[in-house]
Coordinates of C-alpha atoms in Angstrom, one line a residue:
M14 CA -14.2 -66.6 -8.7
E15 CA -12.7 -63.3 -9.7
P16 CA -12.9 -60.8 -6.9
K17 CA -15.2 -57.8 -7.3
D18 CA -13.5 -54.6 -8.3
W19 CA -16.3 -52.4 -7.0
Q20 CA -18.3 -51.9 -3.7
V21 CA -21.4 -50.3 -2.5
R22 CA -21.0 -47.5 0.0
H23 CA -23.3 -44.9 1.6
V24 CA -22.2 -41.6 0.0
R25 CA -23.1 -38.0 0.8
Y26 CA -22.9 -35.7 -2.2
V27 CA -22.2 -32.0 -2.6
F28 CA -22.6 -31.3 -6.4
M29 CA -21.7 -27.8 -7.6
D30 CA -21.0 -25.8 -10.7
V31 CA -20.1 -22.3 -11.6
V32 CA -23.1 -20.3 -12.9
Q33 CA -22.5 -18.9 -16.4
F34 CA -19.0 -20.3 -16.4
T35 CA -18.0 -19.4 -20.0
K36 CA -20.0 -16.1 -20.3
G37 CA -17.6 -13.1 -20.6
R38 CA -14.6 -15.2 -19.7
T39 CA -11.5 -16.1 -21.8
S40 CA -9.8 -19.4 -21.3
D41 CA -7.3 -17.8 -19.0
D42 CA -10.2 -16.4 -16.9
Q43 CA -11.8 -19.8 -16.7
V44 CA -8.6 -21.3 -15.4
V45 CA -8.5 -18.7 -12.7
V46 CA -12.1 -19.5 -11.6
V47 CA -11.5 -23.3 -11.7
R48 CA -8.3 -23.0 -9.6
A49 CA -10.1 -20.7 -7.1
L50 CA -13.0 -23.1 -6.7
N51 CA -10.5 -26.0 -6.3
N52 CA -8.7 -24.2 -3.5
I53 CA -11.9 -23.2 -1.7
V54 CA -13.1 -26.8 -1.7
R55 CA -9.8 -28.2 -0.5
R56 CA -9.7 -25.6 2.3
S57 CA -13.3 -26.3 3.3
L58 CA -12.6 -30.0 3.5
L59 CA -9.6 -29.3 5.7
D60 CA -11.6 -27.0 8.0
L61 CA -14.1 -29.7 8.5
N62 CA -11.5 -32.3 9.2
V63 CA -12.5 -34.6 6.3
R64 CA -9.8 -37.2 5.8
E65 CA -8.6 -37.8 2.2
E66 CA -9.6 -41.5 2.4
D67 CA -13.2 -40.4 3.2
Q68 CA -13.6 -38.3 0.1
I69 CA -13.7 -38.6 -3.7
L70 CA -13.5 -35.4 -5.7
L71 CA -14.9 -35.7 -9.2
P72 CA -14.2 -32.6 -11.5
T73 CA -16.8 -31.7 -14.1
G74 CA -15.0 -29.0 -16.0
D75 CA -17.1 -26.0 -14.6
G76 CA -17.6 -27.5 -11.2
M77 CA -17.2 -30.8 -9.2
C78 CA -19.0 -33.3 -7.1
V79 CA -17.6 -33.9 -3.6
C80 CA -18.4 -37.5 -2.5
L81 CA -18.2 -38.1 1.2
Y82 CA -18.2 -41.6 2.7
A83 CA -20.8 -41.8 5.4
S84 CA -19.9 -43.5 8.7
E85 CA -21.3 -43.8 12.2
S86 CA -18.7 -41.2 13.4
S87 CA -19.4 -38.7 10.6
S88 CA -21.9 -35.9 11.1
P89 CA -25.2 -36.4 9.4
D90 CA -25.2 -32.8 8.2
L91 CA -21.6 -32.8 6.9
H92 CA -22.7 -32.2 3.3
L93 CA -24.7 -29.2 4.3
R94 CA -21.9 -27.8 6.5
L95 CA -19.5 -28.3 3.6
A96 CA -21.8 -26.4 1.2
E97 CA -21.9 -23.5 3.7
H98 CA -18.1 -23.4 3.9
I99 CA -17.7 -23.4 0.1
L100 CA -20.3 -20.7 -0.4
R101 CA -18.6 -18.6 2.2
G102 CA -15.2 -19.1 0.5
V103 CA -16.7 -18.2 -3.0
K104 CA -18.3 -15.1 -1.6
E105 CA -15.1 -14.0 0.1
F106 CA -13.0 -14.6 -3.0
S107 CA -15.4 -12.7 -5.2
T108 CA -15.7 -9.7 -2.9
A109 CA -11.9 -9.4 -2.4
N110 CA -10.0 -6.5 -3.9
D111 CA -7.8 -8.6 -6.1
P112 CA -10.2 -10.5 -8.5
L113 CA -11.0 -8.8 -11.8
P114 CA -14.8 -8.7 -12.6
Q115 CA -14.5 -11.8 -14.8
H116 CA -12.8 -13.7 -12.0
T117 CA -15.7 -13.3 -9.6
F118 CA -18.2 -16.1 -9.7
K119 CA -21.2 -17.8 -8.1
I120 CA -22.0 -21.4 -7.7
R121 CA -25.1 -23.4 -7.3
V122 CA -25.2 -26.5 -5.1
G123 CA -27.2 -29.8 -4.9
I124 CA -27.0 -32.1 -1.9
D125 CA -28.0 -35.8 -1.8
E126 CA -27.0 -39.1 -0.3
H127 CA -27.5 -42.7 -1.2
N128 CA -26.0 -46.2 -1.3
D129 CA -24.1 -46.1 -4.6
C130 CA -21.4 -48.0 -6.4
I131 CA -17.7 -47.2 -6.0
I132 CA -16.0 -48.2 -9.2
K133 CA -13.0 -47.5 -11.4
D134 CA -13.5 -45.1 -14.3
I135 CA -12.1 -45.6 -17.8
N136 CA -8.7 -44.1 -16.6
G137 CA -8.5 -46.4 -13.6
N138 CA -9.4 -43.7 -11.1
V139 CA -12.0 -44.1 -8.4
N140 CA -15.5 -43.0 -9.5
V141 CA -19.1 -43.2 -8.3
A142 CA -22.2 -44.4 -10.1
G143 CA -25.8 -44.8 -9.0
V144 CA -29.0 -43.2 -8.1
G145 CA -27.7 -40.7 -5.6
I146 CA -25.1 -38.9 -7.7
S147 CA -27.4 -38.8 -10.7
R148 CA -30.3 -37.4 -8.7
C149 CA -28.0 -34.9 -7.0
Q150 CA -26.9 -33.5 -10.3
R151 CA -30.5 -33.1 -11.4
I152 CA -31.3 -31.2 -8.2
M153 CA -28.3 -29.0 -8.7
D154 CA -29.4 -28.2 -12.2
K155 CA -32.7 -26.7 -10.8
A156 CA -30.9 -24.4 -8.4
G157 CA -30.1 -20.8 -9.1
A158 CA -26.9 -18.8 -8.4
G159 CA -26.1 -19.0 -4.7
N160 CA -28.8 -21.6 -4.0
V161 CA -28.4 -24.8 -2.0
M162 CA -31.0 -27.5 -2.6
L163 CA -31.3 -30.8 -0.9
S164 CA -33.0 -34.0 -1.9
R165 CA -35.7 -35.4 0.3
K166 CA -33.3 -38.2 1.5
A167 CA -30.6 -35.6 2.4
Y168 CA -33.2 -33.5 4.2
E169 CA -34.5 -36.4 6.2
S170 CA -31.0 -37.4 7.3
L171 CA -30.6 -34.1 9.1
S172 CA -31.2 -33.9 12.8
E173 CA -34.8 -33.2 14.0
A174 CA -33.6 -29.8 15.4
E175 CA -32.2 -28.9 12.0
R176 CA -35.3 -29.9 10.1
A177 CA -37.5 -27.9 12.6
S178 CA -35.3 -24.8 12.3
G179 CA -37.6 -23.3 9.6
H180 CA -34.6 -23.0 7.3
F181 CA -36.0 -25.1 4.5
S182 CA -38.8 -24.7 2.0
R183 CA -40.2 -27.7 0.1
W184 CA -40.6 -27.8 -3.7
S185 CA -41.0 -30.3 -6.5
F186 CA -40.1 -30.4 -10.2
K187 CA -40.3 -32.6 -13.2
T188 CA -37.2 -34.1 -14.8
K189 CA -36.7 -34.5 -18.6
H190 CA -38.3 -37.9 -18.3
Q191 CA -41.3 -36.4 -16.5
D192 CA -40.4 -38.0 -13.2
V193 CA -41.3 -35.8 -10.2
L194 CA -38.5 -35.0 -7.7
E195 CA -38.7 -33.2 -4.4
A196 CA -36.1 -30.7 -3.3
F197 CA -35.7 -28.6 -0.2
L198 CA -34.4 -25.0 -0.7
Y199 CA -32.0 -24.0 2.1
T200 CA -33.1 -20.6 3.4
A201 CA -31.0 -19.8 6.5
S202 CA -30.4 -16.1 6.9
D203 CA -26.9 -16.3 8.5
V204 CA -25.0 -18.1 5.8
F205 CA -22.6 -15.8 4.0
G206 CA -22.9 -16.2 0.2
L207 CA -26.3 -18.1 0.3
D208 CA -29.0 -16.8 -1.9
T209 CA -32.5 -17.9 -0.8
T210 CA -34.3 -16.7 -4.0
V211 CA -36.6 -19.4 -5.3
P212 CA -35.3 -20.5 -8.7
G213 CA -37.6 -21.0 -11.7
G214 CA -39.4 -24.3 -12.6
L215 CA -40.4 -25.3 -9.1
S216 CA -43.8 -26.1 -7.7
P217 CA -44.7 -25.7 -4.0
V218 CA -45.4 -28.7 -1.9
H219 CA -47.4 -28.5 1.3
D220 CA -47.8 -30.9 4.2
A221 CA -47.3 -30.9 8.0
E222 CA -43.6 -30.1 7.4
S223 CA -44.3 -27.1 5.1
V224 CA -46.9 -24.8 6.6
P225 CA -47.5 -21.4 5.0
I226 CA -46.7 -18.4 7.2
V227 CA -49.7 -16.2 7.9
L228 CA -48.7 -12.6 7.4
G229 CA -50.0 -9.6 9.4
D230 CA -53.4 -7.9 9.4
E231 CA -52.2 -5.2 6.9
L232 CA -52.7 -7.8 4.1
A233 CA -56.5 -7.9 4.3
F234 CA -58.7 -9.9 2.1
S235 CA -62.4 -10.9 1.8
I236 CA -64.2 -13.8 0.2
P237 CA -67.8 -12.7 -0.6
T238 CA -69.4 -16.1 -0.1
S239 CA -71.5 -17.3 2.8
G240 CA -70.8 -14.2 4.8
F241 CA -67.1 -14.8 4.9
T242 CA -65.4 -11.7 6.3
A243 CA -62.8 -12.5 9.0
R244 CA -59.2 -13.5 8.4
D245 CA -58.5 -17.2 8.8
A246 CA -62.3 -17.9 9.0
I247 CA -63.7 -20.9 7.0
T248 CA -66.5 -20.8 4.5
Q249 CA -68.3 -23.6 2.7
I250 CA -69.0 -23.9 -1.0
E251 CA -71.1 -26.5 -2.7
I252 CA -69.2 -28.6 -5.2
G253 CA -69.9 -27.2 -8.7
S254 CA -70.8 -23.7 -7.5
D255 CA -68.9 -20.5 -8.4
S256 CA -67.5 -17.9 -6.1
T257 CA -65.3 -14.8 -6.3
I258 CA -62.3 -14.2 -4.1
E259 CA -60.9 -10.7 -3.9
F260 CA -57.6 -9.7 -2.4
A261 CA -56.8 -6.1 -1.4
M262 CA -53.1 -5.7 -0.9
H263 CA -52.1 -2.5 0.8
T264 CA -48.4 -2.6 1.6
L265 CA -46.6 -4.2 -1.3
A266 CA -43.2 -2.7 -1.9
P267 CA -41.8 -2.6 -5.5
G268 CA -40.4 -5.9 -6.5
Q269 CA -42.1 -7.9 -3.9
A270 CA -44.6 -10.7 -4.5
Y271 CA -46.7 -13.1 -2.6
V272 CA -47.9 -16.6 -3.1
F273 CA -51.5 -17.4 -2.1
Y274 CA -52.3 -20.9 -1.0
F275 CA -55.8 -22.3 -0.9
H276 CA -56.5 -25.3 1.2
F277 CA -59.6 -27.4 0.4
R278 CA -61.2 -30.0 2.5
T279 CA -64.5 -31.8 1.9
D280 CA -66.7 -33.4 4.5
L281 CA -65.4 -36.7 3.1
N282 CA -62.0 -35.6 4.3
E283 CA -60.6 -35.0 0.9
Q284 CA -58.1 -32.2 1.0
G285 CA -55.3 -30.5 -0.9
W286 CA -53.5 -27.3 -1.7
I287 CA -53.2 -25.0 -4.7
G288 CA -51.3 -21.8 -5.0
F289 CA -50.5 -19.0 -7.4
C290 CA -48.3 -16.0 -7.4
T291 CA -49.3 -12.3 -7.4
P292 CA -48.7 -9.9 -9.0
P293 CA -49.2 -12.1 -12.1
K294 CA -47.1 -9.7 -14.2
Y295 CA -44.1 -11.5 -12.7
G296 CA -45.0 -14.8 -14.1
R297 CA -47.6 -17.4 -14.6
F298 CA -49.3 -19.6 -12.0
W299 CA -47.6 -22.6 -10.6
T300 CA -48.9 -24.7 -13.4
D301 CA -48.9 -23.9 -17.1
A302 CA -52.7 -24.3 -17.4
E303 CA -55.8 -23.1 -15.7
R304 CA -56.5 -26.5 -14.4
T305 CA -54.5 -28.4 -11.7
D306 CA -55.1 -31.5 -9.8
V307 CA -55.2 -31.2 -6.1
I308 CA -51.6 -31.6 -5.0
S309 CA -52.3 -33.9 -2.1
T310 CA -55.5 -35.7 -1.5
N311 CA -57.1 -38.4 0.6
R312 CA -59.4 -39.9 -1.9
G313 CA -62.4 -42.0 -1.3
P314 CA -63.3 -44.9 -3.7
N315 CA -63.5 -43.9 -7.3
R316 CA -63.3 -40.2 -6.5
E317 CA -60.9 -37.5 -7.7
M318 CA -61.1 -33.8 -7.1
S319 CA -59.7 -31.1 -9.5
I320 CA -59.6 -27.3 -9.2
W321 CA -60.0 -24.7 -11.8
W322 CA -59.4 -21.0 -11.4
L323 CA -59.3 -17.9 -13.6
I324 CA -57.9 -14.5 -13.0
K325 CA -60.5 -12.0 -14.0
E326 CA -58.3 -9.0 -13.9
R327 CA -54.5 -8.7 -14.2
W328 CA -52.7 -6.7 -11.6
P329 CA -51.9 -3.3 -13.3
E330 CA -49.9 -1.8 -10.4
L331 CA -47.8 -3.1 -7.6
K332 CA -49.7 -1.4 -4.9
G333 CA -53.3 -1.0 -3.7
K334 CA -54.9 -2.9 -6.6
P335 CA -57.2 -5.9 -5.9
V336 CA -56.7 -9.3 -7.6
E337 CA -59.9 -11.1 -8.2
V338 CA -60.0 -14.8 -8.6
N339 CA -63.2 -15.6 -10.4
R340 CA -65.1 -18.9 -10.8
L341 CA -63.3 -20.8 -8.1
R342 CA -64.7 -24.2 -8.8
I343 CA -64.4 -27.6 -7.1
R344 CA -65.8 -30.7 -8.7
G345 CA -66.4 -34.3 -7.7
D346 CA -67.0 -37.1 -10.2
D347 CA -70.4 -38.0 -8.8
D348 CA -73.7 -36.2 -8.0
N349 CA -73.1 -36.0 -4.3
R350 CA -73.6 -32.5 -2.9
T351 CA -70.5 -32.6 -0.9
M352 CA -69.6 -29.4 1.0
V353 CA -66.1 -28.0 0.7
Q354 CA -64.3 -25.9 3.3
V355 CA -62.0 -23.2 2.1
R356 CA -59.1 -21.7 4.2
V357 CA -56.7 -19.1 2.9
D358 CA -53.1 -18.7 4.0
F359 CA -50.4 -16.2 3.0
K360 CA -46.8 -16.9 2.5
H361 CA -44.3 -14.1 1.7
V362 CA -41.8 -15.5 -0.8
G363 CA -39.6 -12.5 -1.1
D364 CA -38.1 -10.1 -3.6
R365 CA -37.4 -10.6 -7.3
M366 CA -40.3 -13.0 -7.7
H367 CA -40.0 -12.8 -11.5
Q368 CA -37.0 -15.1 -11.1
V369 CA -39.3 -17.8 -9.8
H370 CA -41.1 -18.1 -13.1
S371 CA -38.4 -17.0 -15.5
G372 CA -37.7 -20.6 -16.5
S373 CA -34.0 -19.9 -16.4
N374 CA -31.6 -22.4 -14.8
N375 CA -28.8 -19.8 -14.7
H376 CA -26.3 -21.7 -16.7

């Protein structure tokens, strides 16, 4: 029997490319950028003591994929630490006095890991093929300039302390084949060169690992149903009934935006989240339609809940104007008069919210 010329290994990936690589750059400029990135990656690997036999470097023209063999002795967060080092190096290079404007650049990074095939490419060089490297590229493609995004598998490989650090926000997106992938945006505040702005084309995901942050009392709101007045209180609405929710925002700074999440739970223990961005002038809701299925539900037999909402009045100013959500409606597929509990949480997403919904992938 002819021996196999390939093997399966557990590989950790750091996939990166230069954002807007060809824009405003001559061929000479592009060579400068590629060489700079190559040097930064090489230096970062040396700083982290990654042996040459434990790495495969796959150039892609305007970037590369760094493939790291995983072992019992290697750190589970090696791919994340490498991304931090590379971002820092790119930022330092681009803010130095020497580079011309067209020689400064930013990268976007995707991180993943998987058991993939180590094979020889058409030129006889070592290459990698499989789910992990393909998925990593798709995740990188959704990132913006300066972003680092991890797959669920890469996120779950991190230590419990790292996952509990609060440095990750959870999102999902659809691929060109309409498959849904999850990605975790890295949001640490102390990483030089890291941009935590949420890129476009992502939808929020909520569970016990991703709890919205409740902001201060200066962001008051009221829901005029069933005597609902206090922040974080719970009101009940009958399925099929309408209600109006009004938000009075008092301290919005120009360019800031917030995402409002609504948590629904029925007395049959069906529950889920929906969310939308305000001010809506910076983009559409998280979905492209006025109807969205509950993101996560515990469904009883033959039951499915859906949620509709409409914005009655667009936000004309950034400050002091209420947003009314009219005809909040929850429906079951039977005639049971199930009661629904509504809880409202706030999460501040940050500045430049228009980038969240721009739909641009920053190529």
